[in-house]
mmCIF file of C-alpha atoms in Angstrom:
data_model
loop_
_atom_site.group_PDB
_atom_site.id
_atom_site.type_symbol
_atom_site.label_atom_id
_atom_site.label_comp_id
_atom_site.label_asym_id
_atom_site.label_seq_id
_atom_site.Cartn_x
_atom_site.Cartn_y
_atom_site.Cartn_z
ATOM 1 C CA MET A 19 18.617 37.947 -34.255
ATOM 2 C CA HIS A 20 14.981 38.855 -33.538
ATOM 3 C CA TRP A 21 13.823 35.853 -35.620
ATOM 4 C CA LEU A 22 15.930 33.557 -33.425
ATOM 5 C CA VAL A 23 14.442 35.065 -30.275
ATOM 6 C CA LEU A 24 10.943 34.600 -31.675
ATOM 7 C CA ALA A 25 11.661 30.996 -32.648
ATOM 8 C CA LEU A 26 12.990 30.197 -29.199
ATOM 9 C CA ALA A 27 9.925 31.781 -27.608
ATOM 10 C CA LEU A 28 7.683 29.438 -29.570
ATOM 11 C CA ILE A 29 9.405 26.295 -28.248
ATOM 12 C CA PRO A 30 7.300 24.917 -25.353
ATOM 13 C CA LEU A 31 9.205 24.702 -22.088
ATOM 14 C CA PRO A 32 8.970 21.604 -19.906
ATOM 15 C CA ALA A 33 6.544 21.858 -17.010
ATOM 16 C CA MET A 34 8.226 22.907 -13.788
ATOM 17 C CA ALA A 35 8.133 20.265 -11.095
ATOM 18 C CA GLU A 36 6.163 21.267 -8.006
ATOM 19 C CA PHE A 37 5.092 19.869 -4.656
ATOM 20 C CA PHE A 38 1.529 18.524 -4.562
ATOM 21 C CA THR A 39 -0.726 16.079 -2.749
ATOM 22 C CA LEU A 40 -3.481 13.741 -3.936
ATOM 23 C CA LYS A 41 -6.228 13.662 -1.326
ATOM 24 C CA GLY A 42 -9.452 11.657 -1.116
ATOM 25 C CA HIS A 43 -8.555 8.220 0.219
ATOM 26 C CA GLY A 44 -9.903 7.104 3.585
ATOM 27 C CA GLY A 45 -6.854 5.156 4.717
ATOM 28 C CA PRO A 46 -3.080 4.824 4.376
ATOM 29 C CA ILE A 47 -1.507 4.637 0.896
ATOM 30 C CA MET A 48 -0.011 1.168 0.389
ATOM 31 C CA GLY A 49 1.064 1.250 -3.276
ATOM 32 C CA ILE A 50 1.676 3.727 -6.121
ATOM 33 C CA ALA A 51 2.075 3.204 -9.863
ATOM 34 C CA THR A 52 2.666 5.684 -12.691
ATOM 35 C CA ALA A 53 1.800 5.425 -16.378
ATOM 36 C CA PRO A 54 3.760 6.913 -19.325
ATOM 37 C CA ASP A 55 0.874 9.309 -20.010
ATOM 38 C CA GLY A 56 1.166 10.836 -16.525
ATOM 39 C CA ARG A 57 -1.688 9.015 -14.793
ATOM 40 C CA ILE A 58 -1.111 7.884 -11.213
ATOM 41 C CA ALA A 59 -2.755 4.930 -9.471
ATOM 42 C CA THR A 60 -2.838 4.676 -5.679
ATOM 43 C CA ALA A 61 -3.650 1.538 -3.684
ATOM 44 C CA SER A 62 -5.104 2.155 -0.247
ATOM 45 C CA PHE A 63 -6.022 0.543 3.031
ATOM 46 C CA ASP A 64 -9.545 1.889 2.359
ATOM 47 C CA ASN A 65 -10.151 -1.051 -0.061
ATOM 48 C CA SER A 66 -9.971 1.118 -3.169
ATOM 49 C CA VAL A 67 -7.715 2.211 -6.003
ATOM 50 C CA GLY A 68 -7.531 5.885 -6.920
ATOM 51 C CA LEU A 69 -6.886 6.619 -10.604
ATOM 52 C CA TRP A 70 -5.645 10.189 -10.925
ATOM 53 C CA SER A 71 -5.681 12.208 -14.153
ATOM 54 C CA ASN A 72 -4.742 15.883 -13.758
ATOM 55 C CA ARG A 73 -5.016 15.247 -10.008
ATOM 56 C CA ASN A 74 -8.711 14.369 -10.211
ATOM 57 C CA PRO A 75 -9.628 10.907 -8.895
ATOM 58 C CA GLU A 76 -11.691 8.109 -10.329
ATOM 59 C CA TRP A 77 -12.389 5.520 -7.624
ATOM 60 C CA LEU A 78 -11.976 1.883 -8.613
ATOM 61 C CA GLU A 79 -13.938 -0.074 -6.033
ATOM 62 C CA GLY A 80 -14.553 -3.780 -5.697
ATOM 63 C CA HIS A 81 -11.854 -5.129 -3.385
ATOM 64 C CA GLU A 82 -13.208 -6.438 -0.094
ATOM 65 C CA ALA A 83 -10.118 -5.582 1.957
ATOM 66 C CA ALA A 84 -7.034 -3.363 1.831
ATOM 67 C CA VAL A 85 -5.375 -2.932 -1.571
ATOM 68 C CA ASN A 86 -1.602 -3.402 -1.305
ATOM 69 C CA SER A 87 -0.291 -3.102 -4.852
ATOM 70 C CA VAL A 88 -1.237 -1.624 -8.212
ATOM 71 C CA ALA A 89 0.343 -1.748 -11.679
ATOM 72 C CA PHE A 90 -0.328 -0.319 -15.142
ATOM 73 C CA ASN A 91 -0.122 -2.624 -18.143
ATOM 74 C CA GLY A 92 -0.976 -0.719 -21.289
ATOM 75 C CA ARG A 93 -4.452 0.724 -20.773
ATOM 76 C CA ALA A 94 -5.305 -1.876 -18.147
ATOM 77 C CA ILE A 95 -4.711 -1.484 -14.431
ATOM 78 C CA TYR A 96 -4.166 -4.399 -12.078
ATOM 79 C CA SER A 97 -4.604 -4.324 -8.316
ATOM 80 C CA ALA A 98 -4.282 -6.868 -5.530
ATOM 81 C CA GLY A 99 -4.620 -6.968 -1.773
ATOM 82 C CA ASP A 100 -5.712 -8.493 1.487
ATOM 83 C CA ASP A 101 -8.845 -10.063 -0.035
ATOM 84 C CA PHE A 102 -6.528 -12.541 -1.849
ATOM 85 C CA THR A 103 -7.689 -11.324 -5.293
ATOM 86 C CA LEU A 104 -6.040 -9.900 -8.412
ATOM 87 C CA ARG A 105 -8.404 -7.556 -10.250
ATOM 88 C CA ARG A 106 -8.302 -5.941 -13.680
ATOM 89 C CA TRP A 107 -9.672 -2.481 -14.412
ATOM 90 C CA PRO A 108 -11.813 -1.135 -15.989
ATOM 91 C CA GLY A 109 -14.467 -3.421 -14.587
ATOM 92 C CA GLY A 110 -12.717 -4.840 -11.537
ATOM 93 C CA ASP A 111 -13.048 -8.445 -12.700
ATOM 94 C CA VAL A 112 -11.239 -11.011 -10.560
ATOM 95 C CA VAL A 113 -8.607 -12.559 -12.830
ATOM 96 C CA GLY A 114 -6.646 -14.391 -10.143
ATOM 97 C CA GLN A 115 -6.979 -15.544 -6.563
ATOM 98 C CA HIS A 116 -4.580 -16.810 -3.883
ATOM 99 C CA LYS A 117 -5.122 -18.434 -0.495
ATOM 100 C CA GLY A 118 -3.432 -15.551 1.311
ATOM 101 C CA LYS A 119 -2.751 -11.837 1.021
ATOM 102 C CA ILE A 120 -1.236 -10.551 -2.213
ATOM 103 C CA VAL A 121 1.421 -7.960 -1.404
ATOM 104 C CA GLY A 122 3.279 -7.517 -4.696
ATOM 105 C CA LEU A 123 2.500 -7.176 -8.414
ATOM 106 C CA ALA A 124 4.449 -7.055 -11.663
ATOM 107 C CA ALA A 125 3.257 -6.858 -15.257
ATOM 108 C CA SER A 126 4.836 -7.823 -18.580
ATOM 109 C CA LYS A 127 3.364 -7.790 -22.091
ATOM 110 C CA THR A 128 2.180 -11.368 -21.654
ATOM 111 C CA HIS A 129 1.671 -11.977 -17.918
ATOM 112 C CA VAL A 130 0.836 -10.477 -14.566
ATOM 113 C CA ALA A 131 2.717 -11.916 -11.585
ATOM 114 C CA THR A 132 1.423 -11.878 -8.014
ATOM 115 C CA ALA A 133 3.458 -12.299 -4.822
ATOM 116 C CA SER A 134 1.431 -13.857 -2.015
ATOM 117 C CA TRP A 135 1.899 -14.683 1.637
ATOM 118 C CA ASP A 136 0.407 -18.110 0.896
ATOM 119 C CA GLY A 137 3.897 -19.142 -0.275
ATOM 120 C CA THR A 138 3.220 -18.999 -4.008
ATOM 121 C CA ILE A 139 3.646 -16.791 -7.052
ATOM 122 C CA GLY A 140 0.776 -16.544 -9.511
ATOM 123 C CA LEU A 141 1.468 -16.139 -13.237
ATOM 124 C CA TRP A 142 -1.698 -14.935 -14.938
ATOM 125 C CA PRO A 143 -1.548 -14.803 -18.787
ATOM 126 C CA GLU A 144 -2.912 -11.660 -20.426
ATOM 127 C CA ASP A 145 -4.716 -13.798 -22.997
ATOM 128 C CA GLY A 146 -6.805 -15.493 -20.315
ATOM 129 C CA SER A 147 -5.229 -18.933 -20.722
ATOM 130 C CA ALA A 148 -4.541 -21.209 -17.764
ATOM 131 C CA PRO A 149 -2.402 -19.634 -15.024
ATOM 132 C CA GLN A 150 0.696 -21.114 -13.421
ATOM 133 C CA VAL A 151 1.276 -21.330 -9.676
ATOM 134 C CA LEU A 152 4.950 -21.287 -8.681
ATOM 135 C CA GLN A 153 5.585 -22.972 -5.347
ATOM 136 C CA VAL A 154 8.004 -21.100 -3.090
ATOM 137 C CA GLY A 155 7.133 -22.557 0.303
ATOM 138 C CA SER A 156 7.210 -19.318 2.299
ATOM 139 C CA GLY A 157 5.586 -15.926 1.922
ATOM 140 C CA VAL A 158 6.522 -13.951 -1.195
ATOM 141 C CA ASN A 159 6.816 -10.156 -0.902
ATOM 142 C CA ALA A 160 8.007 -8.901 -4.295
ATOM 143 C CA VAL A 161 8.198 -9.867 -7.972
ATOM 144 C CA THR A 162 9.590 -8.162 -11.072
ATOM 145 C CA PHE A 163 9.928 -9.169 -14.746
ATOM 146 C CA SER A 164 12.796 -8.815 -17.176
ATOM 147 C CA PRO A 165 11.858 -6.434 -20.042
ATOM 148 C CA ASP A 166 11.102 -9.286 -22.464
ATOM 149 C CA GLY A 167 8.907 -11.025 -19.890
ATOM 150 C CA THR A 168 10.752 -14.332 -20.084
ATOM 151 C CA THR A 169 12.382 -14.109 -16.654
ATOM 152 C CA LEU A 170 10.844 -13.361 -13.269
ATOM 153 C CA TYR A 171 12.673 -12.358 -10.090
ATOM 154 C CA SER A 172 11.084 -12.927 -6.678
ATOM 155 C CA ALA A 173 11.932 -12.301 -3.030
ATOM 156 C CA GLY A 174 10.227 -13.047 0.225
ATOM 157 C CA MET A 175 10.150 -13.967 3.850
ATOM 158 C CA ASP A 176 12.887 -16.602 3.647
ATOM 159 C CA GLY A 177 15.406 -14.000 2.435
ATOM 160 C CA THR A 178 15.970 -15.723 -0.916
ATOM 161 C CA LEU A 179 16.125 -13.818 -4.195
ATOM 162 C CA ARG A 180 15.047 -16.322 -6.849
ATOM 163 C CA VAL A 181 15.101 -16.318 -10.657
ATOM 164 C CA TRP A 182 12.326 -18.107 -12.602
ATOM 165 C CA ASP A 183 11.813 -19.139 -16.204
ATOM 166 C CA VAL A 184 8.324 -17.881 -17.049
ATOM 167 C CA ALA A 185 7.639 -20.382 -19.853
ATOM 168 C CA SER A 186 8.345 -23.467 -17.753
ATOM 169 C CA GLY A 187 7.558 -22.052 -14.319
ATOM 170 C CA GLN A 188 10.836 -23.474 -13.026
ATOM 171 C CA GLU A 189 13.261 -21.832 -10.629
ATOM 172 C CA THR A 190 16.587 -21.446 -12.454
ATOM 173 C CA ARG A 191 18.833 -19.694 -9.967
ATOM 174 C CA ARG A 192 19.171 -18.264 -6.466
ATOM 175 C CA LEU A 193 20.960 -14.917 -6.415
ATOM 176 C CA ILE A 194 20.828 -14.059 -2.724
ATOM 177 C CA GLU A 195 20.401 -16.026 0.498
ATOM 178 C CA HIS A 196 19.792 -13.298 3.071
ATOM 179 C CA ARG A 197 19.294 -14.014 6.760
ATOM 180 C CA PHE A 198 16.164 -11.846 6.953
ATOM 181 C CA GLY A 199 13.141 -11.451 4.729
ATOM 182 C CA ILE A 200 13.477 -9.354 1.569
ATOM 183 C CA ASN A 201 10.585 -6.915 1.121
ATOM 184 C CA GLU A 202 11.328 -5.042 -2.105
ATOM 185 C CA LEU A 203 13.017 -5.454 -5.502
ATOM 186 C CA VAL A 204 13.935 -3.087 -8.328
ATOM 187 C CA LEU A 205 15.507 -4.369 -11.555
ATOM 188 C CA ASN A 206 17.666 -2.197 -13.821
ATOM 189 C CA PRO A 207 17.985 -4.341 -16.953
ATOM 190 C CA VAL A 208 19.915 -1.754 -18.971
ATOM 191 C CA ASP A 209 22.799 -1.555 -16.496
ATOM 192 C CA ASN A 210 22.184 -5.146 -15.387
ATOM 193 C CA TRP A 211 21.752 -4.764 -11.640
ATOM 194 C CA ILE A 212 19.018 -5.502 -9.141
ATOM 195 C CA ALA A 213 18.411 -3.656 -5.865
ATOM 196 C CA TYR A 214 16.744 -5.167 -2.820
ATOM 197 C CA GLY A 215 15.601 -3.985 0.598
ATOM 198 C CA ALA A 216 15.155 -6.240 3.615
ATOM 199 C CA VAL A 217 13.457 -6.492 6.981
ATOM 200 C CA ASP A 218 16.729 -5.840 8.835
ATOM 201 C CA GLY A 219 17.250 -2.540 7.004
ATOM 202 C CA VAL A 220 19.735 -3.889 4.457
ATOM 203 C CA THR A 221 19.738 -1.974 1.164
ATOM 204 C CA ARG A 222 22.001 -3.481 -1.458
ATOM 205 C CA VAL A 223 22.560 -3.446 -5.209
ATOM 206 C CA LEU A 224 23.719 -6.652 -6.907
ATOM 207 C CA ASP A 225 25.568 -6.437 -10.223
ATOM 208 C CA LEU A 226 24.124 -9.303 -12.295
ATOM 209 C CA THR A 227 27.185 -9.429 -14.534
ATOM 210 C CA THR A 228 30.023 -9.437 -12.012
ATOM 211 C CA GLY A 229 28.246 -10.465 -8.820
ATOM 212 C CA ASP A 230 29.609 -7.380 -7.035
ATOM 213 C CA VAL A 231 27.435 -5.928 -4.261
ATOM 214 C CA ARG A 232 27.094 -2.269 -3.269
ATOM 215 C CA ASP A 233 25.788 -1.677 0.268
ATOM 216 C CA PHE A 234 23.771 1.412 1.257
ATOM 217 C CA THR A 235 22.457 0.079 4.555
ATOM 218 C CA LEU A 236 21.669 2.678 7.231
ATOM 219 C CA GLU A 237 20.555 2.156 10.820
ATOM 220 C CA ARG A 238 16.851 2.106 9.953
ATOM 221 C CA ARG A 239 14.524 -0.816 9.408
ATOM 222 C CA PRO A 240 12.611 -2.343 7.723
ATOM 223 C CA ILE A 241 12.956 -1.300 4.066
ATOM 224 C CA LEU A 242 9.415 -1.029 2.694
ATOM 225 C CA ALA A 243 9.660 0.693 -0.705
ATOM 226 C CA LEU A 244 12.060 1.085 -3.645
ATOM 227 C CA ALA A 245 11.708 3.122 -6.843
ATOM 228 C CA LEU A 246 13.968 3.914 -9.811
ATOM 229 C CA THR A 247 13.773 6.979 -12.054
ATOM 230 C CA PRO A 248 12.959 6.315 -15.728
ATOM 231 C CA ASP A 249 16.491 7.388 -16.693
ATOM 232 C CA ARG A 250 17.943 5.032 -14.026
ATOM 233 C CA SER A 251 19.900 7.855 -12.375
ATOM 234 C CA LEU A 252 18.238 7.783 -8.953
ATOM 235 C CA LEU A 253 17.117 4.964 -6.663
ATOM 236 C CA ALA A 254 14.747 5.926 -3.834
ATOM 237 C CA VAL A 255 14.461 3.866 -0.647
ATOM 238 C CA GLY A 256 11.653 4.178 1.929
ATOM 239 C CA ASP A 257 11.830 2.659 5.405
ATOM 240 C CA GLY A 258 9.750 1.863 8.455
ATOM 241 C CA GLU A 259 10.996 4.875 10.371
ATOM 242 C CA GLY A 260 9.682 7.412 7.877
ATOM 243 C CA TYR A 261 12.855 8.304 5.967
ATOM 244 C CA ILE A 262 13.552 8.397 2.237
ATOM 245 C CA MET A 263 17.108 7.862 1.005
ATOM 246 C CA VAL A 264 17.947 8.703 -2.619
ATOM 247 C CA ILE A 265 20.992 7.057 -4.215
ATOM 248 C CA ASN A 266 22.775 8.553 -7.207
ATOM 249 C CA THR A 267 23.358 5.443 -9.329
ATOM 250 C CA ALA A 268 25.878 7.081 -11.672
ATOM 251 C CA GLU A 269 28.258 7.963 -8.844
ATOM 252 C CA TRP A 270 26.965 5.373 -6.350
ATOM 253 C CA ARG A 271 26.543 7.829 -3.500
ATOM 254 C CA ILE A 272 23.691 8.919 -1.241
ATOM 255 C CA ALA A 273 22.387 12.125 -2.807
ATOM 256 C CA GLN A 274 19.547 12.773 -0.333
ATOM 257 C CA ASP A 275 18.416 11.375 2.998
ATOM 258 C CA PHE A 276 15.489 13.070 4.704
ATOM 259 C CA ARG A 277 12.606 12.419 7.075
ATOM 260 C CA ALA A 278 9.561 12.265 4.828
ATOM 261 C CA THR A 279 6.839 11.652 7.397
ATOM 262 C CA LEU A 280 6.131 12.939 10.875
ATOM 263 C CA ARG A 281 4.897 9.576 12.068
ATOM 264 C CA GLY A 282 4.959 6.052 10.715
ATOM 265 C CA PRO A 283 6.549 4.315 7.735
ATOM 266 C CA VAL A 284 6.984 5.077 4.051
ATOM 267 C CA TRP A 285 5.020 2.235 2.452
ATOM 268 C CA ALA A 286 5.030 3.273 -1.192
ATOM 269 C CA LEU A 287 7.325 5.115 -3.614
ATOM 270 C CA ALA A 288 7.195 5.862 -7.342
ATOM 271 C CA PHE A 289 8.804 8.414 -9.628
ATOM 272 C CA SER A 290 6.703 10.418 -12.068
ATOM 273 C CA ALA A 291 6.838 9.405 -15.705
ATOM 274 C CA ASP A 292 9.187 12.307 -16.471
ATOM 275 C CA GLY A 293 11.349 11.579 -13.414
ATOM 276 C CA GLN A 294 10.927 15.095 -12.017
ATOM 277 C CA ASN A 295 8.808 14.170 -8.991
ATOM 278 C CA LEU A 296 8.983 11.508 -6.305
ATOM 279 C CA HIS A 297 5.604 10.236 -5.074
ATOM 280 C CA ALA A 298 5.259 8.671 -1.619
ATOM 281 C CA GLY A 299 2.586 7.143 0.585
ATOM 282 C CA GLY A 300 2.364 6.197 4.244
ATOM 283 C CA LEU A 301 0.007 6.440 7.211
ATOM 284 C CA ASP A 302 -1.561 9.631 5.912
ATOM 285 C CA GLU A 303 -4.668 9.464 3.739
ATOM 286 C CA ALA A 304 -2.938 11.339 0.913
ATOM 287 C CA MET A 305 -0.165 10.741 -1.587
ATOM 288 C CA TYR A 306 2.638 13.291 -1.390
ATOM 289 C CA SER A 307 4.809 14.313 -4.337
ATOM 290 C CA TRP A 308 8.055 16.272 -4.057
ATOM 291 C CA PRO A 309 10.161 17.784 -6.848
ATOM 292 C CA VAL A 310 13.330 15.731 -7.082
ATOM 293 C CA SER A 311 15.286 18.971 -7.171
ATOM 294 C CA ALA A 312 13.937 20.003 -3.760
ATOM 295 C CA LEU A 313 13.570 16.794 -1.775
ATOM 296 C CA GLY A 314 13.399 17.424 1.945
ATOM 297 C CA ASP A 315 12.578 21.121 1.507
ATOM 298 C CA GLN A 316 8.800 20.657 1.371
ATOM 299 C CA ALA A 317 6.060 19.601 3.790
ATOM 300 C CA GLN A 318 6.214 16.197 5.460
ATOM 301 C CA MET A 319 3.618 13.469 5.112
ATOM 302 C CA ALA A 320 1.185 12.976 8.011
ATOM 303 C CA ALA A 321 1.839 16.478 9.299
ATOM 304 C CA ALA A 322 -1.568 16.191 10.990
ATOM 305 C CA GLU A 323 -1.468 13.342 13.450
ATOM 306 C CA PRO A 324 -3.938 10.495 12.730
ATOM 307 C CA SER A 325 -6.514 9.845 15.455
ATOM 308 C CA PHE A 326 -4.978 6.485 16.331
ATOM 309 C CA LEU A 327 -1.708 8.312 17.180
ATOM 310 C CA LYS A 328 -3.374 11.038 19.253
ATOM 311 C CA ASP A 329 -2.008 11.598 22.760
ATOM 312 C CA PRO A 330 -3.875 9.114 25.022
ATOM 313 C CA ASP A 331 -3.961 11.675 27.830
ATOM 314 C CA GLU A 332 -6.190 13.888 25.688
ATOM 315 C CA MET A 333 -8.909 11.238 25.384
ATOM 316 C CA SER A 334 -11.353 9.407 27.596
ATOM 317 C CA ASN A 335 -10.729 5.684 27.982
ATOM 318 C CA GLY A 336 -13.594 4.874 25.609
ATOM 319 C CA GLU A 337 -12.214 7.175 22.927
ATOM 320 C CA ARG A 338 -8.760 5.649 23.464
ATOM 321 C CA GLN A 339 -10.157 2.180 22.800
ATOM 322 C CA PHE A 340 -11.857 3.427 19.635
ATOM 323 C CA ALA A 341 -8.675 5.180 18.445
ATOM 324 C CA ARG A 342 -6.553 2.081 19.003
ATOM 325 C CA LYS A 343 -8.921 -0.598 17.766
ATOM 326 C CA CYS A 344 -11.354 1.006 15.335
ATOM 327 C CA SER A 345 -10.407 4.421 13.948
ATOM 328 C CA ILE A 346 -8.085 3.335 11.144
ATOM 329 C CA CYS A 347 -10.964 1.367 9.549
ATOM 330 C CA HIS A 348 -14.133 3.136 10.728
ATOM 331 C CA SER A 349 -15.418 6.698 10.880
ATOM 332 C CA LEU A 350 -18.108 8.082 13.172
ATOM 333 C CA THR A 351 -19.667 10.381 10.561
ATOM 334 C CA PRO A 352 -22.587 9.643 8.227
ATOM 335 C CA ASP A 353 -20.455 9.835 5.049
ATOM 336 C CA GLY A 354 -18.000 7.126 6.089
ATOM 337 C CA GLN A 355 -14.942 9.114 4.886
ATOM 338 C CA ARG A 356 -13.895 6.305 2.492
ATOM 339 C CA ARG A 357 -12.570 4.115 5.300
ATOM 340 C CA ALA A 358 -11.773 0.399 4.971
ATOM 341 C CA GLY A 359 -14.794 -0.479 7.110
ATOM 342 C CA PRO A 360 -18.348 0.898 7.122
ATOM 343 C CA THR A 361 -19.170 3.994 9.139
ATOM 344 C CA LEU A 362 -20.284 3.343 12.712
ATOM 345 C CA HIS A 363 -22.722 6.248 12.590
ATOM 346 C CA GLY A 364 -26.110 4.910 13.687
ATOM 347 C CA ILE A 365 -24.708 1.451 14.393
ATOM 348 C CA PHE A 366 -26.841 0.728 17.470
ATOM 349 C CA GLY A 367 -29.870 -1.235 16.320
ATOM 350 C CA ARG A 368 -28.449 -1.829 12.830
ATOM 351 C CA LYS A 369 -28.385 -5.355 11.425
ATOM 352 C CA ALA A 370 -24.854 -6.437 10.578
ATOM 353 C CA GLY A 371 -23.946 -6.376 6.889
ATOM 354 C CA THR A 372 -26.753 -4.062 5.788
ATOM 355 C CA LEU A 373 -25.257 -0.580 5.326
ATOM 356 C CA PRO A 374 -25.851 0.372 1.655
ATOM 357 C CA GLY A 375 -22.801 0.878 -0.539
ATOM 358 C CA TYR A 376 -20.319 -1.193 1.467
ATOM 359 C CA PHE A 377 -18.886 -4.535 0.260
ATOM 360 C CA TYR A 378 -19.472 -6.899 3.187
ATOM 361 C CA SER A 379 -18.184 -10.438 3.534
ATOM 362 C CA ASP A 380 -20.765 -13.177 2.931
ATOM 363 C CA THR A 381 -20.407 -14.085 6.616
ATOM 364 C CA LEU A 382 -21.677 -10.713 7.783
ATOM 365 C CA GLN A 383 -24.332 -10.416 5.103
ATOM 366 C CA ASP A 384 -25.780 -13.765 6.138
ATOM 367 C CA SER A 385 -25.571 -13.201 9.889
ATOM 368 C CA ASP A 386 -28.469 -12.400 12.238
ATOM 369 C CA ILE A 387 -26.414 -10.062 14.411
ATOM 370 C CA ILE A 388 -27.995 -6.796 15.542
ATOM 371 C CA TRP A 389 -25.407 -4.355 16.866
ATOM 372 C CA ASN A 390 -26.122 -3.372 20.457
ATOM 373 C CA ASP A 391 -24.339 -3.328 23.812
ATOM 374 C CA GLU A 392 -24.315 -7.123 24.079
ATOM 375 C CA THR A 393 -23.126 -7.935 20.566
ATOM 376 C CA ILE A 394 -20.411 -5.239 20.499
ATOM 377 C CA ASN A 395 -19.188 -6.494 23.872
ATOM 378 C CA ALA A 396 -19.073 -10.080 22.565
ATOM 379 C CA LEU A 397 -17.266 -8.991 19.382
ATOM 380 C CA PHE A 398 -14.328 -7.563 21.323
ATOM 381 C CA ASP A 399 -14.459 -10.098 24.147
ATOM 382 C CA GLN A 400 -14.114 -13.109 21.818
ATOM 383 C CA GLY A 401 -12.413 -11.335 18.897
ATOM 384 C CA PRO A 402 -13.931 -11.019 15.390
ATOM 385 C CA ASP A 403 -12.238 -14.212 14.180
ATOM 386 C CA HIS A 404 -14.150 -16.220 16.798
ATOM 387 C CA TYR A 405 -17.364 -14.223 17.076
ATOM 388 C CA ILE A 406 -17.854 -13.931 13.283
ATOM 389 C CA PRO A 407 -15.601 -16.551 11.628
ATOM 390 C CA GLY A 408 -14.875 -15.526 8.044
ATOM 391 C CA SER A 409 -15.351 -11.808 8.669
ATOM 392 C CA LYS A 410 -12.929 -9.325 7.088
ATOM 393 C CA MET A 411 -12.452 -7.598 10.443
ATOM 394 C CA PRO A 412 -8.855 -7.846 11.728
ATOM 395 C CA MET A 413 -8.106 -10.164 14.612
ATOM 396 C CA GLN A 414 -8.136 -8.179 17.845
ATOM 397 C CA ARG A 415 -9.617 -8.279 21.337
ATOM 398 C CA ILE A 416 -10.263 -5.942 24.245
ATOM 399 C CA THR A 417 -9.641 -8.219 27.199
ATOM 400 C CA GLN A 418 -10.738 -5.977 30.076
ATOM 401 C CA ALA A 419 -14.508 -5.781 30.601
ATOM 402 C CA SER A 420 -14.220 -2.192 31.864
ATOM 403 C CA ASP A 421 -12.459 -1.164 28.639
ATOM 404 C CA ARG A 422 -15.211 -2.761 26.557
ATOM 405 C CA ASP A 423 -17.845 -0.956 28.633
ATOM 406 C CA ASP A 424 -16.081 2.373 28.137
ATOM 407 C CA LEU A 425 -15.829 1.762 24.369
ATOM 408 C CA ILE A 426 -19.546 1.009 24.133
ATOM 409 C CA THR A 427 -20.398 4.144 26.127
ATOM 410 C CA PHE A 428 -18.219 6.238 23.805
ATOM 411 C CA LEU A 429 -19.687 4.656 20.673
ATOM 412 C CA ARG A 430 -23.250 5.228 21.846
ATOM 413 C CA SER A 431 -22.495 8.898 22.450
ATOM 414 C CA ALA A 432 -20.498 9.412 19.245
ATOM 415 C CA THR A 433 -22.608 7.427 16.769
ATOM 416 C CA THR A 434 -26.228 8.049 17.746
ATOM 417 C CA PRO A 435 -27.842 10.476 15.302
ATOM 418 C CA GLU A 436 -28.777 13.766 16.947
ATOM 419 C CA ASN A 437 -32.514 13.253 16.476
ATOM 420 C CA GLU A 438 -32.472 9.904 18.235
ATOM 421 C CA THR A 439 -32.349 9.290 21.947
ATOM 422 C CA GLY A 440 -29.809 6.457 22.310
ATOM 423 C CA GLY A 441 -30.866 3.180 23.864
ATOM 424 C CA ASN A 442 -31.076 -0.032 21.841
ATOM 425 C CA GLN A 443 -33.176 0.406 18.719
#
């Protein structure tokens, strides 16, 4: 008997699932992907991709705007975002480009597919041959391949779930005509069903053999993320109100439904390669991962309130304007905190587009703007899209002159280095 005990002791036990976070991004987590070897990739509003091995990050930087989606394909990693580009890592080479934001990615052995708000789907061959552009006519939110890569499913703003033949680039079938836009898709090719989540909160599973539909819609909207465990036993659903619902797909029942984040939506979901953990991203600057066996029993995302959600009564008017208009993209500290935009520390007197280490648009790099009271006032009076056409800055204005004055006063106080006196430099 002692030999049996010894033999059992020598058998390695599986690692116990545990709660953990991946911290280091400077903006919300927009997309998550997992690789069979345990690596995790995170796409962030801070314009970067985090590649995590043993919870240590390697930063993949090159995008010029928020990164919305990321996917593993063998040893390669693909990412896409608000700068209209599809990039391949290592290297960050641009392998595809749209005329609008790319919000969804899928990879097969032969192609990478991109879903864009320009109303098209891009099919980019792995061998570098000529791509195909599939015309949809309205914004596309999600794409997914069949396992053999010959069929592509897509869904978008018009509420239509389409099927495409990859070889010909032709639409072959329409599975769903929903009244509201469809945001997310998950295909289960083994059991032959596809799940989708829509703007109106609808969460449904379509049996591709029988056409039967299972409905798991709750009173929360929109649906922003879907993920399936590797063994196909659990389907996770994230929504705009911060909840995660987990569906047991063997018994077709809701196994878990919990509030995952204190504030804001759940934008991204993915299961670990072994299926023991559920990873999630939202407004917080970290990815959260819960053991599947203890969902809802651990800490929530965004437990510390972001500055742009801080109680307005606790701030001066100038700080309020900064929190609402600037803080999600810009920091006030010298290190920049990995935000989507450059730090505003020392901005007064600085020529636009000149801070080292930040990827500026050509428009800003070529401009003659010097940031001071007058130019900052004009930026928010006219809006970036009019004051600096072609800039990456989001379209926004501060219409009241007194609010712009208060913002400038706050910025001068908060961004002037301590050894300088203020005043235009």
